[in-house]
Structure formats: structure tokens, C-alpha cells
Short mmCIF file of C-alpha atoms in Angstrom, two decimals:
data_model
loop_
_atom_site.label_atom_id
_atom_site.label_comp_id
_atom_site.label_asym_id
_atom_site.label_seq_id
_atom_site.Cartn_x
_atom_site.Cartn_y
_atom_site.Cartn_z
CA MET D 181 0.00 0.00 0.00
CA GLN D 182 2.99 2.34 0.38
CA ASN D 183 2.87 3.75 -3.10
CA ARG D 184 -0.79 4.63 -3.13
CA TYR D 185 -2.42 7.85 -2.18
CA CYS D 186 -5.64 8.29 -0.31
CA GLU D 187 -8.64 7.82 -2.57
CA ILE D 188 -10.46 10.80 -1.02
CA CYS D 189 -7.89 13.58 -0.57
CA GLY D 190 -5.34 12.23 -3.01
CA GLU D 191 -2.60 13.96 -1.01
CA ARG D 192 -1.65 11.79 1.92
CA PRO D 193 -0.47 8.22 1.54
CA ALA D 194 -3.16 5.54 1.93
CA GLU D 195 -2.57 3.71 5.21
CA ILE D 196 -5.88 2.09 5.80
CA GLU D 197 -8.04 -0.38 3.98
CA TYR D 198 -11.45 1.01 4.70
CA ILE D 199 -14.41 -1.24 4.07
CA GLU D 200 -17.68 0.62 3.82
CA VAL D 201 -20.95 -1.26 3.93
CA ILE D 202 -23.93 0.67 2.68
CA ARG D 203 -27.25 -1.16 2.37
CA GLY D 204 -25.45 -4.46 2.32
CA LYS D 205 -23.07 -3.38 -0.44
CA LYS D 206 -19.38 -3.55 0.37
CA ARG D 207 -16.88 -1.08 -1.00
CA LEU D 208 -13.12 -1.14 -0.38
CA LEU D 209 -11.32 2.20 -0.12
CA HIS D 210 -7.65 2.92 0.43
CA LEU D 211 -7.59 5.96 2.68
CA CYS D 212 -5.27 8.08 4.74
CA LYS D 213 -5.86 8.20 8.49
CA VAL D 214 -7.47 11.64 8.44
CA CYS D 215 -10.00 10.86 5.74
CA ALA D 216 -10.73 7.44 7.18
CA GLU D 217 -11.71 9.00 10.48
CA LYS D 218 -13.94 11.52 8.75
CA GLN D 219 -15.51 8.79 6.69
CA ALA D 220 -16.14 6.73 9.82
CA ASN D 221 -17.98 9.64 11.42
CA GLY D 222 -15.62 10.02 14.34
CA LEU D 223 -15.36 6.32 15.16
CA ARG D 224 -11.83 5.47 16.21
CA ILE D 225 -9.80 3.87 13.52
CA LEU D 226 -7.40 1.16 14.59
CA VAL D 227 -4.27 1.58 12.58
CA PRO D 228 -2.38 -1.64 12.01
CA GLU D 229 0.86 -1.74 13.97
CA GLU D 230 4.24 -1.62 12.31
CA GLU D 231 4.96 -4.73 10.29
CA SER D 232 7.95 -5.63 12.45
CA GLU D 233 5.74 -5.81 15.52
CA LYS D 234 3.26 -8.07 13.84
CA ILE D 235 5.76 -10.81 13.08
CA GLU D 236 5.43 -13.65 15.57
CA ILE D 237 8.61 -14.75 17.25
CA THR D 238 8.70 -18.52 17.17
CA CYS D 239 11.09 -21.08 18.54
CA PRO D 240 13.39 -22.27 15.73
CA GLU D 241 13.48 -25.78 17.20
CA CYS D 242 9.79 -26.57 17.71
CA GLY D 243 7.93 -23.66 16.12
CA THR D 244 6.08 -22.66 19.27
CA PRO D 245 5.12 -18.97 19.03
CA LEU D 246 5.82 -16.59 21.91
CA SER D 247 2.14 -15.60 22.06
CA TYR D 248 1.28 -19.24 22.89
CA VAL D 249 3.88 -19.36 25.64
CA LYS D 250 2.39 -16.22 27.13
CA THR D 251 -1.22 -17.38 27.07
CA ALA D 252 -0.91 -21.12 27.72
CA LEU D 253 2.09 -20.80 30.05
CA ARG D 254 3.60 -23.73 28.21
CA VAL D 255 6.63 -24.19 26.01
CA GLY D 256 7.28 -26.76 23.32
CA CYS D 257 10.87 -27.82 23.91
CA PRO D 258 13.98 -27.10 26.00
CA VAL D 259 15.25 -24.62 23.37
CA CYS D 260 12.19 -22.40 24.03
CA TYR D 261 13.73 -21.64 27.42
CA ASN D 262 16.76 -20.08 25.66
CA VAL D 263 14.88 -18.35 22.85
CA PHE D 264 12.29 -16.75 25.15
CA GLU D 265 14.52 -16.49 28.21
CA GLY D 266 13.63 -12.88 29.09
CA GLU D 267 9.89 -13.37 28.61
CA ILE D 268 9.89 -16.66 30.51
CA LYS D 269 11.69 -15.01 33.42
CA ASP D 270 8.96 -12.34 33.55
CA LEU D 271 6.22 -14.97 33.41
CA LEU D 272 7.85 -17.06 36.11
CA LYS D 273 8.23 -14.06 38.35
CA LYS D 274 4.49 -13.46 38.09
CA LEU D 275 3.59 -17.11 38.47
CA GLN D 276 6.03 -18.23 41.09
CA GLY D 277 7.41 -15.07 42.65
CA SER D 278 10.83 -16.15 41.53
CA SER D 279 12.44 -16.70 38.16
CA THR D 280 15.56 -18.61 38.96
CA PHE D 281 16.32 -22.02 40.29
CA SER D 282 18.34 -20.83 43.23
CA VAL D 283 18.21 -23.96 45.29
CA HIS D 284 19.98 -26.77 43.59
CA GLU D 285 19.53 -29.97 45.48
CA ASP D 286 21.41 -33.07 44.86
CA LEU D 287 19.04 -35.91 45.56
CA LYS D 288 21.99 -37.97 46.80
CA SER D 289 22.22 -35.94 49.98
CA SER D 290 18.72 -36.96 51.07
CA GLU D 291 19.00 -40.65 50.22
CA GLU D 292 19.63 -41.88 53.74
CA LYS D 293 16.66 -39.99 55.14
CA ASP D 294 14.36 -41.33 52.41
CA LEU D 295 15.52 -44.91 52.90
CA ILE D 296 14.76 -44.74 56.62
CA VAL D 297 11.25 -43.42 55.93
CA ILE D 298 10.63 -46.13 53.32
CA LYS D 299 11.99 -48.86 55.58
CA HIS D 300 9.65 -47.75 58.35
CA ARG D 301 6.69 -48.05 56.01
CA LEU D 302 7.75 -51.45 54.70
CA LYS D 303 8.05 -52.73 58.26
CA LYS D 304 4.48 -51.68 59.00
CA GLU D 305 3.33 -53.43 55.82
CA LEU D 306 5.29 -56.51 56.83
CA GLU D 307 3.52 -56.66 60.18
CA LYS D 308 0.16 -56.46 58.40
CA ALA D 309 1.15 -59.16 55.91
CA VAL D 310 2.23 -61.51 58.71
CA GLU D 311 -0.98 -60.77 60.61
CA SER D 312 -3.13 -61.64 57.60
CA GLU D 313 -0.91 -64.67 56.88
CA ASP D 314 0.06 -63.39 53.43
CA PHE D 315 3.45 -65.07 53.58
CA GLU D 316 4.31 -64.54 49.96
CA LYS D 317 3.96 -60.79 50.41
CA ALA D 318 5.81 -60.95 53.73
CA ALA D 319 8.77 -62.68 52.10
CA ARG D 320 8.90 -60.06 49.37
CA LEU D 321 8.73 -57.23 51.88
CA ARG D 322 11.53 -58.81 53.90
CA ASP D 323 13.69 -58.90 50.77
CA GLU D 324 12.99 -55.24 50.13
CA ILE D 325 13.86 -54.31 53.72
CA ASN D 326 17.13 -56.26 53.50
CA GLU D 327 17.98 -54.49 50.28
CA ILE D 328 17.42 -51.11 51.94
CA ASP D 329 19.53 -52.18 54.94
CA ARG D 330 22.39 -53.11 52.64
CA ARG D 331 22.18 -49.76 50.89
CA LEU D 332 22.03 -47.87 54.21
CA LYS D 333 25.07 -49.73 55.46
CA TRP D 334 26.93 -48.92 52.27
CA LEU D 335 25.95 -45.23 52.50
CA GLY D 336 27.13 -45.22 56.12
CA SER D 337 30.59 -46.26 55.08
CA ASN D 338 30.58 -44.06 51.96
CA PRO D 339 28.57 -41.03 53.07
CA LEU D 340 28.93 -39.06 49.83
CA ASP D 341 28.34 -42.01 47.51
CA MET F 125 -12.90 -53.80 26.02
CA ALA F 126 -10.23 -56.00 27.46
CA TRP F 127 -8.18 -53.23 29.05
CA VAL F 128 -10.88 -52.64 31.66
CA GLU F 129 -10.27 -56.12 33.09
CA SER F 130 -6.98 -54.95 34.63
CA PHE F 131 -8.79 -52.09 36.31
CA ARG F 132 -11.88 -53.89 37.62
CA LEU F 133 -10.86 -53.46 41.23
CA THR F 134 -11.15 -50.25 43.19
CA PRO F 135 -7.62 -49.11 44.04
CA VAL F 136 -6.86 -49.87 47.69
CA TRP F 137 -5.62 -46.35 48.34
CA TRP F 138 -9.00 -45.02 47.25
CA GLN F 139 -11.17 -47.64 48.93
CA SER F 140 -9.46 -47.39 52.32
CA GLN F 141 -8.68 -43.70 52.08
CA GLY F 142 -7.98 -41.67 55.20
CA LYS F 143 -10.84 -39.89 56.93
CA ILE F 144 -10.12 -36.17 56.62
CA VAL F 145 -6.95 -36.41 54.58
CA ALA F 146 -8.09 -38.99 52.06
CA SER F 147 -4.75 -39.41 50.32
CA SER F 148 -1.30 -37.90 49.84
CA ARG F 149 0.67 -37.64 46.63
CA ALA F 150 4.12 -36.67 45.41
CA ARG F 151 4.64 -36.07 41.70
CA PHE F 152 7.74 -35.26 39.66
CA VAL F 153 7.80 -34.32 35.98
CA ARG F 154 10.92 -34.73 33.87
CA ASN F 155 11.94 -34.59 30.22
CA LEU F 156 14.71 -36.40 28.43
CA GLU F 157 17.64 -34.20 27.49
CA GLY F 158 17.83 -32.85 23.93
CA LYS F 159 14.31 -33.87 22.95
CA LYS F 160 11.28 -31.71 22.24
CA PHE F 161 8.35 -32.05 24.63
CA PRO F 162 5.56 -34.49 23.66
CA ASP F 163 3.11 -31.86 22.35
CA THR F 164 5.53 -30.86 19.60
CA LEU F 165 6.67 -34.36 18.68
CA VAL F 166 5.28 -36.59 15.93
CA LYS F 167 4.04 -40.08 16.77
CA GLU F 168 7.24 -41.89 15.76
CA GLU F 169 9.31 -39.62 18.00
CA ARG F 170 6.94 -40.17 20.90
CA ASP F 171 7.13 -43.92 20.36
CA THR F 172 10.93 -43.80 20.58
CA ILE F 173 10.69 -42.07 23.95
CA LEU F 174 8.04 -44.52 25.13
CA ASN F 175 10.25 -47.50 24.29
CA GLU F 176 13.28 -45.98 25.92
CA VAL F 177 11.49 -45.21 29.19
CA ASN F 178 9.49 -48.43 29.18
CA ILE F 179 12.57 -50.63 29.21
CA SER F 180 13.89 -48.94 32.35
CA LEU F 181 10.56 -49.06 34.14
CA ASP F 182 10.30 -52.78 33.46
CA THR F 183 13.25 -53.37 35.73
CA LEU F 184 12.22 -50.79 38.32
CA VAL F 185 8.61 -51.70 39.11
CA ARG F 186 7.27 -55.08 40.16
CA ASP F 187 3.86 -56.38 39.01
CA PHE F 188 2.93 -53.54 36.75
CA LYS F 189 0.18 -53.03 34.21
CA THR F 190 0.22 -50.68 31.24
CA ILE F 191 -2.33 -48.91 29.13
CA SER F 192 -2.20 -46.63 26.16
CA ILE F 193 -4.58 -43.67 26.29
CA ASP F 194 -5.97 -43.41 22.79
CA THR F 195 -9.65 -42.66 23.33
CA GLY F 196 -11.56 -39.96 25.16
CA ILE F 197 -13.32 -42.48 27.37
CA LYS F 198 -9.98 -43.91 28.60
CA LYS F 199 -8.80 -40.42 29.44
CA GLU F 200 -11.98 -39.83 31.41
CA PHE F 201 -11.74 -43.20 33.17
CA PHE F 202 -8.19 -42.52 34.36
CA THR F 203 -9.05 -38.97 35.34
CA GLU F 204 -11.75 -40.40 37.60
CA ARG F 205 -9.09 -42.77 38.94
CA HIS F 206 -6.86 -39.79 39.74
CA ILE F 207 -4.09 -40.95 37.42
CA LEU F 208 -4.63 -38.41 34.63
CA ASN F 209 -6.30 -35.01 34.76
CA ARG F 210 -8.42 -32.86 32.48
CA GLU F 211 -5.29 -31.23 31.10
CA SER F 212 -3.71 -34.52 30.08
CA SER F 213 -2.75 -35.07 26.46
CA ASP F 214 -4.58 -37.45 24.14
CA PHE F 215 -1.64 -39.81 23.71
CA ALA F 216 -0.33 -40.58 27.18
CA PHE F 217 0.84 -44.04 28.18
CA ILE F 218 0.25 -45.28 31.71
CA PHE F 219 2.54 -47.66 33.53
CA THR F 220 1.33 -48.52 37.02
CA ASN F 221 1.91 -51.10 39.70
CA GLU F 222 -0.90 -53.47 40.64
CA VAL F 223 -2.34 -51.31 43.45
CA GLU F 224 -1.95 -48.09 41.44
CA GLU F 225 0.05 -46.32 44.12
CA GLU F 226 3.07 -45.98 41.93
CA THR F 227 2.28 -44.56 38.52
CA TYR F 228 4.46 -43.49 35.63
CA ILE F 229 2.88 -41.53 32.83
CA ILE F 230 4.86 -41.32 29.64
CA ASN F 231 4.28 -38.73 26.92
CA ASP F 232 1.62 -36.78 28.71
CA ARG F 233 2.53 -33.08 28.59
CA ASP F 234 6.04 -34.09 29.63
CA HIS F 235 8.07 -37.18 28.74
CA LEU F 236 7.77 -38.63 32.21
CA ARG F 237 5.51 -38.04 35.15
CA VAL F 238 6.12 -40.04 38.33
CA GLN F 239 3.29 -40.18 40.85
CA ILE F 240 3.28 -41.83 44.25
CA THR F 241 -0.14 -41.88 45.93
CA MET F 242 -0.97 -43.39 49.31
CA PRO F 243 -4.02 -43.28 51.59
CA GLY F 244 -4.09 -40.92 54.56
CA LEU F 245 -1.80 -38.11 55.62
CA VAL F 246 1.58 -39.55 54.66
CA LEU F 247 3.28 -36.69 52.83
CA ASP F 248 6.68 -37.66 54.23
CA GLU F 249 6.35 -41.17 52.92
CA VAL F 250 5.13 -40.36 49.41
CA PHE F 251 7.80 -37.69 49.17
CA SER F 252 10.59 -40.07 50.19
CA MET F 253 9.32 -42.79 47.91
CA ALA F 254 9.09 -40.43 44.94
CA ARG F 255 12.62 -39.14 45.54
CA HIS F 256 13.83 -42.71 45.86
CA ARG F 257 12.39 -43.55 42.44
CA MET F 258 13.74 -40.34 40.89
CA ARG F 259 17.20 -41.23 42.14
CA ALA F 260 17.00 -44.57 40.35
CA LEU F 261 15.72 -42.89 37.18
CA GLU F 262 18.47 -40.28 37.28
CA ARG F 263 20.99 -43.08 37.08
CA GLU F 264 19.34 -44.24 33.84
CA PHE F 265 18.53 -40.99 32.09
CA ASN F 266 19.87 -37.50 31.52
CA PHE F 267 17.00 -35.14 32.16
CA SER F 268 16.57 -31.76 30.53
CA TYR F 269 18.08 -29.24 32.91
CA ASN F 270 19.66 -25.81 32.82
CA GLU F 271 21.48 -23.72 35.39
CA THR F 272 19.04 -20.81 35.30
CA PHE F 273 15.72 -22.61 35.40
CA GLY F 274 16.49 -26.03 36.86
CA TYR F 275 14.52 -28.92 35.36
CA LEU F 276 12.85 -27.86 32.12
CA THR F 277 9.20 -28.80 31.83
CA SER F 278 6.46 -28.10 29.31
CA SER F 279 4.36 -26.11 31.78
CA LEU F 280 5.89 -23.07 33.43
CA THR F 281 4.06 -24.03 36.61
CA ASN F 282 6.45 -26.97 36.95
CA THR F 283 9.73 -25.39 35.86
CA GLY F 284 12.47 -25.80 38.45
CA THR F 285 11.98 -28.76 40.72
CA GLY F 286 9.13 -30.34 38.73
CA LEU F 287 7.74 -31.46 42.06
CA ARG F 288 4.19 -31.17 43.25
CA LEU F 289 3.03 -32.50 46.59
CA SER F 290 -0.69 -32.69 47.19
CA VAL F 291 -3.40 -34.02 49.42
CA LEU F 292 -7.01 -34.86 48.73
CA MET F 293 -9.10 -33.75 51.70
CA PHE F 294 -12.65 -34.59 52.70
CA ILE F 295 -14.00 -31.63 54.66
CA PRO F 296 -17.80 -31.86 55.04
CA GLY F 297 -17.60 -30.21 58.48
CA ILE F 298 -16.17 -27.02 57.03
CA PHE F 299 -18.74 -26.95 54.22
CA LEU F 300 -21.71 -27.75 56.48
CA ALA F 301 -20.69 -25.31 59.21
CA ARG F 302 -20.52 -22.60 56.56
CA GLU F 303 -16.91 -21.97 57.37
CA THR F 304 -16.08 -22.23 53.68
CA GLU F 305 -15.57 -18.57 52.91
CA LYS F 306 -13.30 -18.04 55.87
CA ILE F 307 -11.27 -21.03 54.84
CA LEU F 308 -11.09 -20.06 51.19
CA ALA F 309 -9.83 -16.60 52.16
CA LEU F 310 -7.12 -18.25 54.22
CA LEU F 311 -6.19 -20.64 51.43
CA VAL F 312 -5.88 -17.87 48.86
CA LYS F 313 -3.14 -16.27 50.94
CA ALA F 314 -1.31 -19.53 51.58
CA PRO F 315 1.44 -20.72 49.21
CA ILE F 316 -0.73 -23.50 47.85
CA VAL F 317 -3.04 -24.27 44.94
CA LEU F 318 -6.64 -25.25 45.59
CA ARG F 319 -8.35 -27.63 43.19
CA GLY F 320 -11.42 -29.82 42.92
CA LEU F 321 -12.01 -33.54 43.29
CA TYR F 322 -10.22 -34.51 40.07
CA GLY F 323 -7.31 -32.10 40.33
CA GLU F 324 -6.44 -29.66 37.60
CA LYS F 325 -9.40 -27.78 36.06
CA SER F 326 -12.00 -29.68 38.09
CA GLU F 327 -14.84 -28.43 40.23
CA ILE F 328 -14.98 -28.60 43.98
CA LYS F 329 -17.75 -31.06 44.79
CA GLY F 330 -18.68 -33.88 47.12
CA ASN F 331 -16.96 -32.01 49.98
CA PHE F 332 -13.58 -32.94 48.53
CA ILE F 333 -10.80 -30.48 47.84
CA GLN F 334 -7.30 -31.01 46.59
CA ILE F 335 -4.54 -28.74 47.80
CA SER F 336 -1.03 -28.79 46.49
CA THR F 337 2.28 -26.98 46.62
CA LYS F 338 2.48 -23.93 44.38
CA PHE F 339 6.13 -23.10 43.86
CA THR F 340 8.71 -25.07 41.94
CA LEU F 341 11.27 -22.26 41.84
CA GLY F 342 13.02 -20.41 44.62
CA VAL F 343 12.06 -22.96 47.27
CA SER F 344 13.77 -26.16 48.27
CA LEU F 345 12.01 -29.52 48.11
CA GLU F 346 11.95 -29.74 51.90
CA ASP F 347 10.45 -26.23 52.15
CA SER F 348 7.66 -27.22 49.77
CA LEU F 349 6.86 -30.16 52.00
CA ARG F 350 6.83 -28.06 55.16
CA MET F 351 4.64 -25.33 53.64
CA LEU F 352 2.02 -27.83 52.56
CA GLN F 353 2.13 -29.69 55.86
CA GLU F 354 1.40 -26.48 57.73
CA VAL F 355 -1.65 -25.66 55.64
CA VAL F 356 -2.93 -29.22 55.92
CA LYS F 357 -2.52 -29.15 59.68
CA ALA F 358 -4.49 -25.90 59.96
CA LEU F 359 -7.26 -27.29 57.75
CA LEU F 360 -7.39 -30.54 59.69
CA GLU F 361 -7.88 -28.69 62.94
CA THR F 362 -10.60 -26.47 61.50
CA GLU F 363 -12.39 -29.50 60.09
CA LYS F 364 -12.29 -31.30 63.45
CA ARG F 365 -13.60 -28.21 65.24
CA SER F 366 -16.38 -27.80 62.68
CA ARG F 367 -17.40 -31.43 63.11
CA ASP F 368 -17.54 -31.08 66.89
CA MET F 369 -19.57 -27.93 66.54
CA ILE F 370 -22.12 -29.55 64.20
CA LEU F 371 -22.49 -32.56 66.47
CA ALA F 372 -22.95 -30.37 69.52
CA SER F 373 -25.39 -27.86 68.05
CA ALA F 374 -27.07 -29.43 65.03
CA ARG F 375 -27.09 -33.17 65.55
CA VAL F 376 -30.77 -33.65 64.72
CA GLU F 377 -30.47 -31.54 61.59
CA LEU F 378 -27.53 -33.67 60.50
CA GLU F 379 -29.38 -36.90 61.29
CA ASP F 380 -32.26 -35.64 59.20
CA ARG F 381 -29.99 -34.92 56.26
CA VAL F 382 -28.30 -38.29 56.52
CA SER F 383 -31.59 -40.18 56.65
CA ARG F 384 -32.95 -38.29 53.66
CA SER F 385 -29.74 -38.95 51.70
CA MET F 386 -29.89 -42.66 52.55
CA ALA F 387 -33.51 -42.80 51.47
CA ILE F 388 -32.70 -41.24 48.11
CA LEU F 389 -29.69 -43.48 47.51
CA GLU F 390 -31.67 -46.59 48.39
CA SER F 391 -34.78 -45.80 46.45
CA ALA F 392 -34.04 -43.45 43.54
CA ARG F 393 -34.79 -44.83 40.08
CA ILE F 394 -32.96 -42.06 38.20
CA ILE F 395 -30.02 -40.21 39.67
CA SER F 396 -27.35 -37.92 38.19
CA PHE F 397 -23.68 -38.16 39.13
CA ASP F 398 -23.72 -34.85 41.01
CA GLU F 399 -26.78 -35.78 43.02
CA ALA F 400 -25.43 -39.21 43.91
CA LEU F 401 -22.08 -37.69 44.86
CA GLU F 402 -23.73 -35.15 47.13
CA HIS F 403 -25.73 -37.79 49.02
CA LEU F 404 -22.89 -40.30 49.22
CA SER F 405 -20.70 -37.57 50.61
CA ILE F 406 -23.15 -36.87 53.45
CA VAL F 407 -23.47 -40.58 54.17
CA LYS F 408 -19.68 -40.93 54.16
CA PHE F 409 -19.47 -38.20 56.76
CA ALA F 410 -22.11 -39.97 58.87
CA SER F 411 -20.19 -43.22 58.61
CA GLN F 412 -16.98 -41.51 59.77
CA ILE F 413 -18.59 -40.09 62.88
CA GLY F 414 -20.22 -43.39 63.80
CA PHE F 415 -23.87 -42.85 62.89
CA GLU F 416 -25.98 -45.98 62.79
CA GLY F 417 -27.87 -47.21 59.76
CA VAL F 418 -25.29 -46.06 57.25
CA PRO F 419 -23.03 -48.33 55.20
CA ASP F 420 -19.40 -49.07 55.88
CA GLU F 421 -17.12 -46.31 54.62
CA ASN F 422 -15.19 -48.68 52.33
CA LEU F 423 -18.38 -49.44 50.42
CA ILE F 424 -19.17 -45.74 50.12
CA ASN F 425 -15.69 -45.05 48.76
CA LYS F 426 -16.10 -47.83 46.26
CA LEU F 427 -19.44 -46.40 45.15
CA LEU F 428 -17.96 -42.90 44.89
CA LEU F 429 -15.66 -44.24 42.18
CA TRP F 430 -18.05 -46.49 40.28
CA ILE F 431 -20.95 -44.02 40.03
CA SER F 432 -18.71 -41.62 38.09
CA PRO F 433 -19.61 -41.55 34.38
CA ALA F 434 -16.69 -43.44 32.78
CA HIS F 435 -16.55 -46.06 35.53
CA LEU F 436 -20.28 -46.63 35.35
CA SER F 437 -20.03 -47.05 31.58
CA ALA F 438 -17.13 -49.46 32.07
CA LEU F 439 -19.43 -51.77 34.03
CA TYR F 440 -21.58 -51.96 30.92
CA SER F 441 -18.69 -52.42 28.45
CA PHE F 442 -19.08 -48.76 27.42
CA GLU F 443 -22.29 -49.55 25.61
CA LEU F 444 -24.49 -47.51 27.89
CA LYS F 445 -26.62 -44.89 26.14
CA ASP F 446 -26.56 -41.38 27.60
CA GLU F 447 -30.24 -41.52 28.52
CA ASP F 448 -29.73 -44.76 30.46
CA MET F 449 -26.80 -43.54 32.55
CA ASP F 450 -28.83 -42.06 35.40
CA ILE F 451 -31.10 -45.10 35.49
CA LYS F 452 -28.19 -47.55 35.68
CA ARG F 453 -26.50 -45.42 38.32
CA ALA F 454 -29.59 -45.59 40.52
CA GLU F 455 -29.73 -49.35 39.96
CA LEU F 456 -26.09 -49.77 40.96
CA LEU F 457 -26.61 -47.79 44.15
CA ARG F 458 -29.70 -49.77 45.15
CA ASN F 459 -28.00 -53.11 44.45
CA TRP F 460 -24.71 -52.43 46.19
CA LEU F 461 -26.38 -50.86 49.21
CA LYS F 462 -28.78 -53.80 49.48
CA GLU F 463 -25.96 -56.33 49.31
CA GLU F 464 -24.47 -54.82 52.40
CA ASP F 465 -27.52 -55.48 54.57
#
């Protein structure tokens, strides 16, 4: 549309595709902003934004557009996290109050604690199995408890695994 | 439909659920390094991931059963069973142990979702068990991770630790004592997420609520656990107080409601899911506080599952017409309640 002039004043460049509907008949006019507003009787004309702003940024790996990330709060692949890093940080701050993974936890450090909790539960289950004379289950549970004991013993002698 | 045969029984954790805290759950989501998330993969790529994960799970879990979610009715059935949720994808694959306490979901919104569910208030135990399994899986796989964001997940609500701890609570006292608004106001301020009976995007009904940890970034795993435990403890106390209050000041009114609900459940010829749920919920409450003339709570829990639409249809090989659903539901209630006498 850049090279065309307004079809009403003929002076200013035509920026707007104005569709007029009179008694069911459509007519397309290429108008400048000023004439378009006059033609529309004072109704506000929404001028299309700059072309560069209209282009969707998408992830080169999976094709997920940024607008989807913003509305669905989902990404399509790990690369999205790099491509949209700034935007994702803003979204996470709103969602979670924080945008960075500050607390890195190595699951190894909590292994002993977890094993003790699990062993405690298995022992309770074992008691129940013995009570209800489900010996097959009891034998299996005993095996599992022994396995945990072995692991605990090993961790005790090699605390950092 | 042969797949239903493996899921004929009511899961033990559901049938013998705890009284106020029905069940506890720990859930981790993870994705395999260098691969796009399931939503943006084509079928062949998803199958490759499925095979890779499947082989490892085979050696990790004893007595498991598997099922591929390829129809809407399956998705609904496993949502009612608290394995999937309304946000689940249409091509997930479920891998679960016999009692359905340990569930692995492959190719849902993320490559792998590990869920440990147990009856009662046992957040410590489900948490330890889930971490224990994750440790074993970490030895097998490299998961998608980066220094800034932690574990990378498809939903930004999981980015970071990928952990969500949750409890399903049965709080009729709070609802009946009209304490609900006070409680909701308190919950909105707490660092938790409040959901309905079937988790994500589900309504609060039947006096059940699900509450879960909210943050997966900026908090440690242990902090998440503590935050949820605190909220649960406060809710538990309020529920107990509300129950005492109702029994002290409105016992006859409650007895009246229970009797009416029993009468409807035992004699209705047509009943919708919501109506049945409402009455079963009242009767469940009565059973918990030792009222006479109401069924055993285990039977009520079992009914709560099998009156739900997909489970009810399953009993009729999914050949039930829509207009017959409410009739068959009423029939099921009458029969099962009669059997107990």
C-alpha cells in the first residue's frame, strides 16, 4: 500500500483499507488516516501496527510462538527456554514469585533420610502381611527391607556415595 | 474392552482412604535431554521415547500393568481414577503397579511423570518414595536441565523442581458449618493451589478439595513439603472443630440430612452423578462419625468411584446410552447398598 495515495484527498499516503458497507453493499477504499476518520464519522480507527511488531517470534526448534507461551504458560521444547529467556523469566516471576532455580539440590544428599522413611513403612506393611498370613507378600517385603539395609550400610561407610 | 479387566478393582488407596486427609501424593515431571516435549513431537518420536522409558521401568517396578490412552473415554476413566487429569494429552501411556500407588505416565505433557499416591496423611512417605524412584531414574537418564531454570518442563508451573506434593481432603464439616468462605480466604493467601475432586481444572464437589504446593522455583524440596504440611494441619484442625460444633449444636439436623440422603440413595430410580455424589458424601461423613444405619465407609468409597460416568459405563462395556446412565446409576446404588444389609 505504500505507493498509493488516499482515494479521497489524493494527497496523503493511503494507510488504511477502509471497508464501507452501505445497504449491504461492500466497498473497499484505500484511505489516509485523516480521511478514514472523517468517513467513519468520528469512530476510532485502529491503525495496524508496524509490520515488524506483527511478526510472531517462534522457537526455531519446535515452532512454538511466543504468544502461545504467554497465554498457555507452556513451552514446546527445551530450546524455548533459551529463545524466550527474558519473557519466561517475567512470566515465572508473576507465576512463582521467583524466576531462577536458586536452590539446587542433589538428591543424593537426602538418600539416607528417604531410605529410613521407606523402611519404616515397609516394616508396617510386613507386620500387616504376617498378621493376615500373606506369607508370599511378607517374604517379598523382607527382601525389600534387607535391600534397603544393605544400601544404608553402604551409604554409612561411603557417606557421599 | 479387554483393558478394563486390569482395572476392575477399586484401588486400595481409594477404597481405604484416610478420613479427613483422604490421600497424599508426590509427583515429579521430567523430560529427556535434547528432545522436544511431547506436544511438539510426531508419533514416531513419541514412540521412541516410550520405548526408551518403558525398558527402564520394566526393571524398576514389580507387578505392573500398562495402558495406552488413545480414546476420550480412557482419558476420562483414568481422570476419575486420579491418574490423569483434564489437562492430560490425548496420547499418554500409563505404567502402574498393581495397586496403582506408583504410577508413571509417559508422553503426557512431559516425557515422564512419576506419581506416588498413598491413603491418609503420609506426605513424608510419598515424598521419600518419589525421591527414591527419581534417584533410580536419574541413574538411567539425563534429564533436561539448565542452570538458570532447573529442570525444564512443558508447563511453566512446573519449571524448576518439577515437584508437586498434594493431598485430597474430605472436609464436610467445614462446608456444612458454613466456614467455607473463611477457609477459602485463608487458602488464597497460603502458598498453595486449591483444586477440585479430580485435580487440575476440576470443580470442587462432594466435599472434597485437593490442595497442592504452588512453587517449583526459589524454594527447596523440603520447604515445599513443610509449607504444605502447615496448611494441611491448619485445615485438619478447623475440620475437626467444625465437626464437633455440628455434632454439639445441630445433631438432629444432621441426622435428618443423613436419613434423607440414605432414602434417596436406596430408592431413587434415576439419579445424576452430582446428586449421587452429594448424598454419598453426606453418608460418608455420617459413617466416619459413627452414625448408625449407614453403610461401611469402604463401600461408600467404592461407590464414589463407580458411580462416576466413565466407571459406570465401564461396568456396561461402554455400551451404555446417555439416557440410560442415570437409570443404571440408581440401579447400581440400590443393588450395592442392598448387598451390604
